[in-house]
Coordinates of C-alpha atoms in Angstrom, one line a residue:
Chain A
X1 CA -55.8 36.6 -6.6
X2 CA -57.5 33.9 -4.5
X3 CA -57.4 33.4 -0.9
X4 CA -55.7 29.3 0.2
X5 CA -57.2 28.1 3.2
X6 CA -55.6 24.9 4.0
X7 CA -57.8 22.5 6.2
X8 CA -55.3 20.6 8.4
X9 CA -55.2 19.2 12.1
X10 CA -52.0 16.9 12.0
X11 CA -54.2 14.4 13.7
X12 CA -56.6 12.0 11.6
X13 CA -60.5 11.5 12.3
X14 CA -61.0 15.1 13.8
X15 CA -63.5 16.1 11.0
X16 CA -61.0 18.1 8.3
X17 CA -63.0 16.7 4.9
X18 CA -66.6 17.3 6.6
X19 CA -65.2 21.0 7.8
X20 CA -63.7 21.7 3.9
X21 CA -66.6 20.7 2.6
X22 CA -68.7 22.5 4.6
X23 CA -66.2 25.8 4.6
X24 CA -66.3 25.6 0.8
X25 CA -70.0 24.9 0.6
X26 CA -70.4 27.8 2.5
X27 CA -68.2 30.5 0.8
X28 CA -69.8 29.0 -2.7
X29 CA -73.1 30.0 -0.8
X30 CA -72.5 33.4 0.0
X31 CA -71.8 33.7 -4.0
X32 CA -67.8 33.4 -3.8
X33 CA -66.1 31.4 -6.5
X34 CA -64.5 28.6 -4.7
X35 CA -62.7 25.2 -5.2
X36 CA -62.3 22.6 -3.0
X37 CA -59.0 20.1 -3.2
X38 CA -58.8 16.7 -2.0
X39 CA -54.9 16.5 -1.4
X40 CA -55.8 13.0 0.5
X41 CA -53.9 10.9 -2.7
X42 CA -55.0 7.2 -2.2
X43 CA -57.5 7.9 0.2
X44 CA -59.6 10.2 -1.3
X45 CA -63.0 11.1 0.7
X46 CA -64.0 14.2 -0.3
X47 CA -65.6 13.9 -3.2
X48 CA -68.1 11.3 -1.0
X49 CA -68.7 14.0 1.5
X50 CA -69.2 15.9 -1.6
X51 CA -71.8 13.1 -3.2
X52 CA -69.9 13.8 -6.8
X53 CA -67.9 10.1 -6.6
X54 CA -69.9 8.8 -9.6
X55 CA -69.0 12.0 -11.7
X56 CA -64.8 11.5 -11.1
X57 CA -63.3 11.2 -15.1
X58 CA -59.7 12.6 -14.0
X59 CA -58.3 14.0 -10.5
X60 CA -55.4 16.3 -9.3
X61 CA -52.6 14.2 -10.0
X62 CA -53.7 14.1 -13.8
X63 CA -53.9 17.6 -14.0
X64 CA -50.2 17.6 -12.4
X65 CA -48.8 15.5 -14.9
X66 CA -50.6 17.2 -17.3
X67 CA -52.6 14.5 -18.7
X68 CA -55.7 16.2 -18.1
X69 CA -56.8 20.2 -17.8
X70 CA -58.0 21.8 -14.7
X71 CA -61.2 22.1 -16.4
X72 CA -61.8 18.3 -17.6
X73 CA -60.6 17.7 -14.2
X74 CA -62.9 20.0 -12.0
X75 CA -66.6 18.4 -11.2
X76 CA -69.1 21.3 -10.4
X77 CA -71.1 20.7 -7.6
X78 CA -75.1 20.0 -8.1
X79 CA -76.6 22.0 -5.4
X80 CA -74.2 25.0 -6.0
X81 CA -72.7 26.6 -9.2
X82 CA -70.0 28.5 -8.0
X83 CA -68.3 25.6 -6.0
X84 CA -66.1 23.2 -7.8
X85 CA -64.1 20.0 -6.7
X86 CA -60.6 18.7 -7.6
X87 CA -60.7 15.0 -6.4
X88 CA -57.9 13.2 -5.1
X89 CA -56.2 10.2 -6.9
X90 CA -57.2 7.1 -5.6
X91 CA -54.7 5.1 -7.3
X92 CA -51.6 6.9 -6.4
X93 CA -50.0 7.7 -3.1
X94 CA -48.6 11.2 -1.9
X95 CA -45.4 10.8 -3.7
X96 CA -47.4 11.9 -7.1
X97 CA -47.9 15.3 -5.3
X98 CA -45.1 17.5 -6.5
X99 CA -44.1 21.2 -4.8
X100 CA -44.0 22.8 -8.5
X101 CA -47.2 20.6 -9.8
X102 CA -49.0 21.6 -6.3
X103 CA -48.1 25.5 -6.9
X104 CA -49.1 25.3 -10.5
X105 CA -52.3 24.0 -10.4
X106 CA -53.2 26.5 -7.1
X107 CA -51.9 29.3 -9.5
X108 CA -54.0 28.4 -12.3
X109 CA -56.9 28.1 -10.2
X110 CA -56.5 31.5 -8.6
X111 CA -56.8 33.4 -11.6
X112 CA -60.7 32.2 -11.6
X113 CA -61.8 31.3 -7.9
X114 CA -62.0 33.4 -5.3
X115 CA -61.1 30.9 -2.7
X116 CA -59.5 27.6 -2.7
X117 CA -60.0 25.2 0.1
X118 CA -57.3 22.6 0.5
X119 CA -58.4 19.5 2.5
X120 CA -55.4 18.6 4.2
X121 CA -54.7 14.1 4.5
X122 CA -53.8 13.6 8.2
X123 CA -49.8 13.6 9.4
X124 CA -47.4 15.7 9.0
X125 CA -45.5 14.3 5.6
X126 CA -45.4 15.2 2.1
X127 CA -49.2 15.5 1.7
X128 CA -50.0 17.4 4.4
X129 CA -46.7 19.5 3.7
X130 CA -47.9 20.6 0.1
X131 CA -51.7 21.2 1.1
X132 CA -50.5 24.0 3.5
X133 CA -47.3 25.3 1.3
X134 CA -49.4 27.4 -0.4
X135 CA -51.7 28.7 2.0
X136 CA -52.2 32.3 3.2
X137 CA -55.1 31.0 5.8
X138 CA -54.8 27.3 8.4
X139 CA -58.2 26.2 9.8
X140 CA -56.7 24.0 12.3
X141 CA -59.4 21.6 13.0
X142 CA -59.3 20.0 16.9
X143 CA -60.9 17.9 18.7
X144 CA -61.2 18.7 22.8
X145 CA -59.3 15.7 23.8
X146 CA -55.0 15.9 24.7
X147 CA -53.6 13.9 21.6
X148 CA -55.5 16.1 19.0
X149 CA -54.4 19.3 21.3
X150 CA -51.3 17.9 20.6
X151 CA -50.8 17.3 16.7
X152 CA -52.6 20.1 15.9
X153 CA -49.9 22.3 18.1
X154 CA -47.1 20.0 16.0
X155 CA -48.8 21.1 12.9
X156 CA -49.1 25.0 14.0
X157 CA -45.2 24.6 14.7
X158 CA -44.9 23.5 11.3
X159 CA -46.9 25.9 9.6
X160 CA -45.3 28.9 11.2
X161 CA -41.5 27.7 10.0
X162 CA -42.1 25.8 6.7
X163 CA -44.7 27.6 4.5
X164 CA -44.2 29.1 1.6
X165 CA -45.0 32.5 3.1
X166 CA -42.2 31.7 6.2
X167 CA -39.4 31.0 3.8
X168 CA -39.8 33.9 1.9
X169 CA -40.3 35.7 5.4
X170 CA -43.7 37.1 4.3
X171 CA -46.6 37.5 6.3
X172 CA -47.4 34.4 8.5
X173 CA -50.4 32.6 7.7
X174 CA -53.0 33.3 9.6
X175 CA -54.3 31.0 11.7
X176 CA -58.0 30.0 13.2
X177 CA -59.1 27.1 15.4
X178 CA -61.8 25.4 14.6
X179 CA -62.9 23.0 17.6
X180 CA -65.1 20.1 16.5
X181 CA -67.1 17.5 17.7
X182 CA -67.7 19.4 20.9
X183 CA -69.8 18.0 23.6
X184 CA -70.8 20.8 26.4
X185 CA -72.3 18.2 28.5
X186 CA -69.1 16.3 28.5
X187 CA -67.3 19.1 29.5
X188 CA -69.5 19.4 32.4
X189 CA -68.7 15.9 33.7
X190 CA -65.0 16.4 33.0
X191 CA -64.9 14.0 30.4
X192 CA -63.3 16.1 27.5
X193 CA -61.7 19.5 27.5
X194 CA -63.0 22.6 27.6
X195 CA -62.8 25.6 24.7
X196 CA -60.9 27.3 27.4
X197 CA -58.4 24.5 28.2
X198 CA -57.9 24.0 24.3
X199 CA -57.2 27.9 23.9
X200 CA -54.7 28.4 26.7
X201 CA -52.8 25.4 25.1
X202 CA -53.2 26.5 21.8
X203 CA -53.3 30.4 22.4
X204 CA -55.3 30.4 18.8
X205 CA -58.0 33.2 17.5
X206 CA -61.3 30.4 17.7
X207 CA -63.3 30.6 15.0
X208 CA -66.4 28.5 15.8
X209 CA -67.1 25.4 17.7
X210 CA -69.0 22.4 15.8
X211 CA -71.1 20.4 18.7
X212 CA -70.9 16.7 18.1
X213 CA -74.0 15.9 16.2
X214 CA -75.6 13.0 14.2
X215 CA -76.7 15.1 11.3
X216 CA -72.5 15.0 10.6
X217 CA -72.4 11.2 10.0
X218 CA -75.9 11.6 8.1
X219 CA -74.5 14.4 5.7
X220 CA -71.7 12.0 5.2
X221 CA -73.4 9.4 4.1
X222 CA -75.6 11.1 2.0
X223 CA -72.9 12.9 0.1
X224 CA -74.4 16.4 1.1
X225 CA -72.4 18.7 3.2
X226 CA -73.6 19.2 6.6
X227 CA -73.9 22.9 6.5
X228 CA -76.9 22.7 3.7
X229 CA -78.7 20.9 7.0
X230 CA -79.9 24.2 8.1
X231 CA -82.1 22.9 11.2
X232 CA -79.1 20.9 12.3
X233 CA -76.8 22.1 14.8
X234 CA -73.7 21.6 13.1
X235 CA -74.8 23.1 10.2
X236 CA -75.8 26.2 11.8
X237 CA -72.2 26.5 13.6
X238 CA -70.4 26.1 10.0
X239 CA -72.8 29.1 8.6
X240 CA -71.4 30.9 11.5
X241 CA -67.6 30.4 11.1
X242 CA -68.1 31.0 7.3
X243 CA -69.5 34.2 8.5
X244 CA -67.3 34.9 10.9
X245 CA -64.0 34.2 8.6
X246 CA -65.8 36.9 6.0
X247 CA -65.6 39.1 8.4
X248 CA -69.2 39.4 9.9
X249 CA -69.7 39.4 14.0
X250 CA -71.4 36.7 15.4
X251 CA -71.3 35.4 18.6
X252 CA -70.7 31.9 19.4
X253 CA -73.0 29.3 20.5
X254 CA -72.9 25.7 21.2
X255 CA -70.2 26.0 24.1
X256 CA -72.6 26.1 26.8
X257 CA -74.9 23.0 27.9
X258 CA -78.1 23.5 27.2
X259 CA -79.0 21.4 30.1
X260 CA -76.7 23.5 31.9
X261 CA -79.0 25.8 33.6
X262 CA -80.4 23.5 35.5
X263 CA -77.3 22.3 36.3
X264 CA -76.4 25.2 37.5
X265 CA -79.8 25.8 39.5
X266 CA -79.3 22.9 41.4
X267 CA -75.9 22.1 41.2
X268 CA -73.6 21.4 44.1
X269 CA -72.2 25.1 44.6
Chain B
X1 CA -47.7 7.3 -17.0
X2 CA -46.2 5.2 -14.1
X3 CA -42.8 6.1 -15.5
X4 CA -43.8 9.4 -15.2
X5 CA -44.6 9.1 -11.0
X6 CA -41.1 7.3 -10.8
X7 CA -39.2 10.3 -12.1
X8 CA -41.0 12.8 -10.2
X9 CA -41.1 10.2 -6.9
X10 CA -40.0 12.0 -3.8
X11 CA -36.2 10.3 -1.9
X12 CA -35.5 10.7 1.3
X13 CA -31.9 12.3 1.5
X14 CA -29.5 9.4 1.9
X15 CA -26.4 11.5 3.0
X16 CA -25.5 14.6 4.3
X17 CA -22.6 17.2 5.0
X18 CA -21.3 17.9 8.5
X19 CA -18.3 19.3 9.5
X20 CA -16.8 17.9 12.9
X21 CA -13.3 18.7 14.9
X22 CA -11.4 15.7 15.5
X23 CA -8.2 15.3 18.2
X24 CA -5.7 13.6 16.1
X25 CA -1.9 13.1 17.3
X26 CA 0.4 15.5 15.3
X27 CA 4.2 14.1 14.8
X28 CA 6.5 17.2 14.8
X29 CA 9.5 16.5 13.1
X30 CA 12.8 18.3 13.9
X31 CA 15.6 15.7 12.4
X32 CA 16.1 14.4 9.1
X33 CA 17.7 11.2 10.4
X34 CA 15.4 8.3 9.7
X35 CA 17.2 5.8 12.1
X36 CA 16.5 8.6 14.9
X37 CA 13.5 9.0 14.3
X38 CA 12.3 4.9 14.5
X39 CA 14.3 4.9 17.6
X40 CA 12.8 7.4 19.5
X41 CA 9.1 7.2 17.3
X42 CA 9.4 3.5 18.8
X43 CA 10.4 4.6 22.4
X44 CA 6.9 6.7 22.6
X45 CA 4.7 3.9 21.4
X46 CA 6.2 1.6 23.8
X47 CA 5.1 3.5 26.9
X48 CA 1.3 3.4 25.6
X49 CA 0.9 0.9 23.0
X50 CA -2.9 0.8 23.0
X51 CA -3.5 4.6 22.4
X52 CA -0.4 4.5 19.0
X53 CA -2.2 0.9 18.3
X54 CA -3.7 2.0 14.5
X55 CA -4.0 5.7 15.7
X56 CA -4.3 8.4 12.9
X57 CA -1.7 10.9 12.8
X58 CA -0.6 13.5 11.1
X59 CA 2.8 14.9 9.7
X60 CA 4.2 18.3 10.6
X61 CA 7.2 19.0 9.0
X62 CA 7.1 22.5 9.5
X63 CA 10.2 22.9 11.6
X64 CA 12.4 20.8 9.5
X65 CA 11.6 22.9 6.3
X66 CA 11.8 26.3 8.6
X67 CA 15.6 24.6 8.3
X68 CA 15.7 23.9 5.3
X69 CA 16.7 20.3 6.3
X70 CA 16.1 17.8 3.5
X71 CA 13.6 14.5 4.1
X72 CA 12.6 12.0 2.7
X73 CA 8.7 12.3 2.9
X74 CA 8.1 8.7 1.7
X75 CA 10.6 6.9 3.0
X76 CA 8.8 8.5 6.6
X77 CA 5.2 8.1 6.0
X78 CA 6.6 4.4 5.1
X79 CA 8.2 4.3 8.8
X80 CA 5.1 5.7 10.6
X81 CA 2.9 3.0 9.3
X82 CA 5.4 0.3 9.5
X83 CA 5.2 1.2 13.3
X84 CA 1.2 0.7 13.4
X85 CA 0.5 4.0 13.3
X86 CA -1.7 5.7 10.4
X87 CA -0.8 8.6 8.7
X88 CA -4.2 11.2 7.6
X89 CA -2.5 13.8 6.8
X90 CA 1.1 16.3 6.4
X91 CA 1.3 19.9 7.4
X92 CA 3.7 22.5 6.7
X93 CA 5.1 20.8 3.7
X94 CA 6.7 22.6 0.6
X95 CA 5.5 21.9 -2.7
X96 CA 7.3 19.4 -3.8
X97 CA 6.5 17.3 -0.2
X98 CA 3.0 17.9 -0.8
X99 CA 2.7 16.5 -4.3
X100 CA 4.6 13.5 -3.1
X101 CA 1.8 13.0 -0.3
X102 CA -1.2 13.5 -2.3
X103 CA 0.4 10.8 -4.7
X104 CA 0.7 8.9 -1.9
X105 CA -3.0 9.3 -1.0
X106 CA -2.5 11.4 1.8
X107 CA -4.0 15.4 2.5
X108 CA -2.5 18.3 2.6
X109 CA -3.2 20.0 6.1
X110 CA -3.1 24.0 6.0
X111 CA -1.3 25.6 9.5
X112 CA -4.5 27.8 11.4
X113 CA -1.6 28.1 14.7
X114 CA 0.3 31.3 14.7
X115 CA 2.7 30.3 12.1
X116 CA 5.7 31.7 10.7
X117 CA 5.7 31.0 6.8
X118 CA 4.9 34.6 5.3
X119 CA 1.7 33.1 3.4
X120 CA 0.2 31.1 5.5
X121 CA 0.1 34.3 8.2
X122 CA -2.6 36.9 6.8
X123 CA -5.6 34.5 6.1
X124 CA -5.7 33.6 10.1
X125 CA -5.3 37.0 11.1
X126 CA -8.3 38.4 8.4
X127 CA -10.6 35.8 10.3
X128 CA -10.1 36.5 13.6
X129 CA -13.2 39.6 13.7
X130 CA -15.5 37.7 12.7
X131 CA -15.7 34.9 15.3
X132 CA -15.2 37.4 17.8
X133 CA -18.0 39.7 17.1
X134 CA -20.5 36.7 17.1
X135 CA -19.4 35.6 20.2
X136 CA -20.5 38.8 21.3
X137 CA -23.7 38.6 19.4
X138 CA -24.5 35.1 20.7
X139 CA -23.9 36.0 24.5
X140 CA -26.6 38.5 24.2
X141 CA -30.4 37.5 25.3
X142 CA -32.4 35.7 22.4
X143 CA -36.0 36.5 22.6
X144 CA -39.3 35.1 21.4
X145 CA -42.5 36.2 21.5
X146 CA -44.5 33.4 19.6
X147 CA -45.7 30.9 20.9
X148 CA -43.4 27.5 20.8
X149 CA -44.9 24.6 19.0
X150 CA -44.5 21.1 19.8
X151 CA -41.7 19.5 18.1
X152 CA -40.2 22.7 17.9
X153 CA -36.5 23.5 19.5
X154 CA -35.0 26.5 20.0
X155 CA -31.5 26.8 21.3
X156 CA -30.1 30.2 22.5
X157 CA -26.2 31.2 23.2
X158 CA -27.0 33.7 25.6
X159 CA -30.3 34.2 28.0
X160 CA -33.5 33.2 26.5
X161 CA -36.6 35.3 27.2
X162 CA -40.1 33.7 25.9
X163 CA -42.9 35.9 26.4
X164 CA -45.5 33.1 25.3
X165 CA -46.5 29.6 25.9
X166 CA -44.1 26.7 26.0
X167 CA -46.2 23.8 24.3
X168 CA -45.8 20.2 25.7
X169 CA -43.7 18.4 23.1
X170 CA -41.2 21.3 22.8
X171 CA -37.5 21.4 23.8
X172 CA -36.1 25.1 24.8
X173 CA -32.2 25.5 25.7
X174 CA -29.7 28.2 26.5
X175 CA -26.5 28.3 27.6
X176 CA -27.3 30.9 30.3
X177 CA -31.1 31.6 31.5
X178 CA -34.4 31.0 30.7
X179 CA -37.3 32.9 31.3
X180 CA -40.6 32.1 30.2
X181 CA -43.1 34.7 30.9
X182 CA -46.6 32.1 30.1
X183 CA -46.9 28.5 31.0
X184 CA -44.1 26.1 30.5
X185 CA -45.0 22.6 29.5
X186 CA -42.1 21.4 27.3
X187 CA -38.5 20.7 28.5
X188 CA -36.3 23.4 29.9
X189 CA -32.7 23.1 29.8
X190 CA -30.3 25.9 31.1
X191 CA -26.7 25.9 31.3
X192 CA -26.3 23.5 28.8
X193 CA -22.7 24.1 28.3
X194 CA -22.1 23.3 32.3
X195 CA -22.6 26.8 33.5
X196 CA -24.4 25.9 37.5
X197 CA -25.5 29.7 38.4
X198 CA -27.9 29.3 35.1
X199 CA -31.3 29.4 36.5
X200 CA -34.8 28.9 35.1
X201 CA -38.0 31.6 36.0
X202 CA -41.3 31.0 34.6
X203 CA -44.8 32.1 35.1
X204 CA -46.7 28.5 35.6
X205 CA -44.6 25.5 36.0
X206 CA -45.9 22.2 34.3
X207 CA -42.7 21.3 32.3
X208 CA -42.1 17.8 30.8
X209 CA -38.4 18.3 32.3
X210 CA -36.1 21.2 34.1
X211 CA -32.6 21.2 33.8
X212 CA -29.2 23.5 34.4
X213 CA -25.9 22.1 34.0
X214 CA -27.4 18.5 33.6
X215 CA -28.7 18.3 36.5
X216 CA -32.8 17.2 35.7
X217 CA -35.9 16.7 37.0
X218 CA -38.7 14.9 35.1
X219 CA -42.7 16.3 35.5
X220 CA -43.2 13.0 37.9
X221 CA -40.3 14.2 40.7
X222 CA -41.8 17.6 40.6
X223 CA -43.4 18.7 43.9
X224 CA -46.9 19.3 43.6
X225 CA -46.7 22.5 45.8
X226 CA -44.6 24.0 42.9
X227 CA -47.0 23.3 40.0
X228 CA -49.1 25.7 37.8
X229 CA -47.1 28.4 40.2
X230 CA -44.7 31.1 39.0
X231 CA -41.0 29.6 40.4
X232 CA -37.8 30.0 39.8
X233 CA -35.0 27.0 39.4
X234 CA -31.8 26.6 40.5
X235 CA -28.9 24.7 41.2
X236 CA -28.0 24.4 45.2
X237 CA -24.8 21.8 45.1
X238 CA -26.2 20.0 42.2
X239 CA -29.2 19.9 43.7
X240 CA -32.3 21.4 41.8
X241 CA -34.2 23.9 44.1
X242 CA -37.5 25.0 42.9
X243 CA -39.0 28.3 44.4
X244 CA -42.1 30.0 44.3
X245 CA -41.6 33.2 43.4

């Protein structure tokens, strides 16, 4: 059986499609089976991030209404052959998505992949309902500003009473924070909030910090996912949380300012 | 294919059930003689005309079948509403009476008052237990030990006892008290059914609101001396007195 990870944040913009496609990049890398699902329907993105948008014949809503198989549907990614993508339709809206289609299509897929990522569209309606109905892991993706605290607290009340696993009172899913777009010299100057102020609002096991960093926008653009940018900072903190989430200890970095020592050489205390 | 979408297109649920208790006027009957009754049913609307004005009644003819008086059923349901007044329902009636009313469009009412008729008296009496022993279960202390998500609500019958954090964006009520044992920041109501010697503990006050018995503060009127400090609320002659504790 595959492991669902849903991808979600309740708030837009925070970085969930560059941190699937990264998490799922990542797994593929360390030789796990894994497909990544653009549940965004009518505005897809991943499969940008992903740099396979010329290769799209048919998406996930085909393969729910059964006009095409998982397999004609699934692109296999050109730097890695044990990743696969399931593009979102970009002709459709969210109302294509069904609960039974959704669960069908994640139950096919688990008979071959060892993991399934599920990039989450922003809100907290129908699309972002059915990417985390499924899921037996949340990556709640954050930024350290209050409105992003916010949704993504909305969203962890709303994955703890109306998953699949809480209505059949199973085991919750478990949940990690994932803060992004983290700026330690910002946090110095009191302009954004800390890892700490985020986790005593969020009371949430962290699994990484991702600093703010231009090779993000560049892996974007280029259609490669950022953690194949292995000299760029962001890169390196998405290899760690992969790591971490498979269960290996690594500390974290990219809290502290670098510039910090000085800082704290000649600071004012 | 677009067919296809239609069918399987997601609606937003356009009704729903609820069940509500409504105060309605019951007319007791205890004469058979129509005449009598416009007289005196005419006397009581004349000494508040406004409250009888189109008010919605219901028929109890209980006492007159208890004995065994004959009626006429239609020829008083035809009196009530010639007198403005709107029959919803009859009560107590014997067979025949209530297949005359539903003809006439109006329900049949079942007696849950201690009542007399021989059938009408076990079904109470079975489902008295059962309210009873969750009363009991209700008044006890609910308590929590995730954390409470915004947009989430909990309501509790008894005390409520969080051992967690209180997002912002949350709502958490109890008819008696609340403790939160980690940092409030959502709204806090206690006593909600009117009870003033409900009171409110936490561990780090920075709640969006604080309230027992109705009586509230919003996060701008709190004192800054009681912020981010473990306090207890409550209620000094509706007045909301916050303590460090």
């Amino acid at each position: 059986m595959a492991r669902i990870i849903v991808v979600t944040s309740g708030k837009g913009g925070v970085g969930k499609t560059t941190t699937s496609a990264a998490i799922a990049m990542g797994l593929a890398k360390k030789g796990h089976k894994t497909a990544v699902i653009d549940f965004d329907v009518g505005l897809r993105n991943l499969d940008l991030i992903m740099g396979c948008e010329r290769r799209v014949v048919y998406d996930f809503v085909n393969v729910i209404n059964g006009e095409a198989s998982l397999n004609q549907a699934l692109i296999k990614d050109k730097n890695c052959n044990m990743l696969y993508i399931l593009p979102a339709s970009q002709t459709r809206d969210k109302d294509a998505l069904t609960q039974e289609g959704v669960g069908k299509v994640l139950e096919d897929l688990s008979k071959d992949f060892k993991y399934i990522v599920c990039d989450s569209p922003a809100g907290i309606e129908k699309g972002a309902h059915l990417a985390m109905y499924f899921a037996d892991d949340a990556f709640v993706v954050t930024n350290p500003e209050v409105s992003s605290v916010r949704d993504s607290d909305r969203m962890l009340g709303i994955l703890a009473s109306k998953s699949k696993r809480a209505e059949e009172n199973k085991e919750p899913i478990k949940e990690y924070l994932l803060l992004t777009r983290y700026s330690p010299e910002r946090v110095r100057l009191g302009e954004m909030l800390s890892v700490d102020d985020v986790q005593e609002i969020l009371s949430l096991h962290l699994l990484g910090v991702i600093p703010e960093s231009k090779s993000v926008l560049n892996a974007s653009n280029s259609g490669i996912p950022v953690i194949l940018d292995e000299k760029s900072d962001a890169g390196q903190a998405y290899s760690d949380i992969v790591a971490r989430y498979l269960g290996e200890n690594k500390p974290h970095r990219f809290i502290d300012d670098k510039k910090g020592f000085f800082g704290k050489l000649f600071g004012s205390k | 294919m677009s067919n296809d979408t239609k069918k399987t297109s997601y609606n937003p649920p356009a009704l729903e059930f609820k069940s509500s208790t409504f105060s309605v006027p019951v007319l007791v009957l205890s004469s058979d003689d129509l005449i009598l009754i416009e007289q005196q049913l005419q006397g009581k609307i004349r000494l508040a005309p406004e409250f009888f004005k189109n008010s919605p009644l219901v028929l109890d003819v209980q006492e007159i079948n208890k004995h065994n008086i004959e009626i006429d059923i239609v020829a008083v349901i035809e009196l009530i509403r010639k007198l403005g007044l709107l029959p919803i329902g009859i009560r107590g009636g014997n067979a025949q009476q209530n297949e005359n009313m539903i003809g006439l469009g109006i329900p049949i009412h079942s007696i849950h008052t201690s009542s007399t008729t021989v059938e009408t008296k076990k079904p109470p009496k079975a489902q008295i237990p059962e309210p009873e022993t969750k009363d009991l279960l209700q008044t006890g202390t609910t308590l929590i030990t995730h954390p409470i998500r915004s947009g989430q609500r909990v309501y509790a019958a008894g005390d409520l006892v969080i051992v967690a954090p209180v997002s912002p964006g949350t709502e958490i009520l109890a008819e008696g008290n609340i403790h939160v044992y980690g940092a409030l920041r959502g709204r806090a109501l206690a006593g909600v059914q009117g009870n003033t010697e409900a009171r409110i503990f936490c561990h780090d006050l920075q709640a969006e609101l604080i309230s027992i018995a109705g009586n509230y503060k919003i996060s701008e009127d709190l004192n800054p001396n009681v912020r981010n400090k473990p306090v207890q609320i409550y209620l000094d002659k509706h007045t909301l007195v916050i303590k460090e504790i």
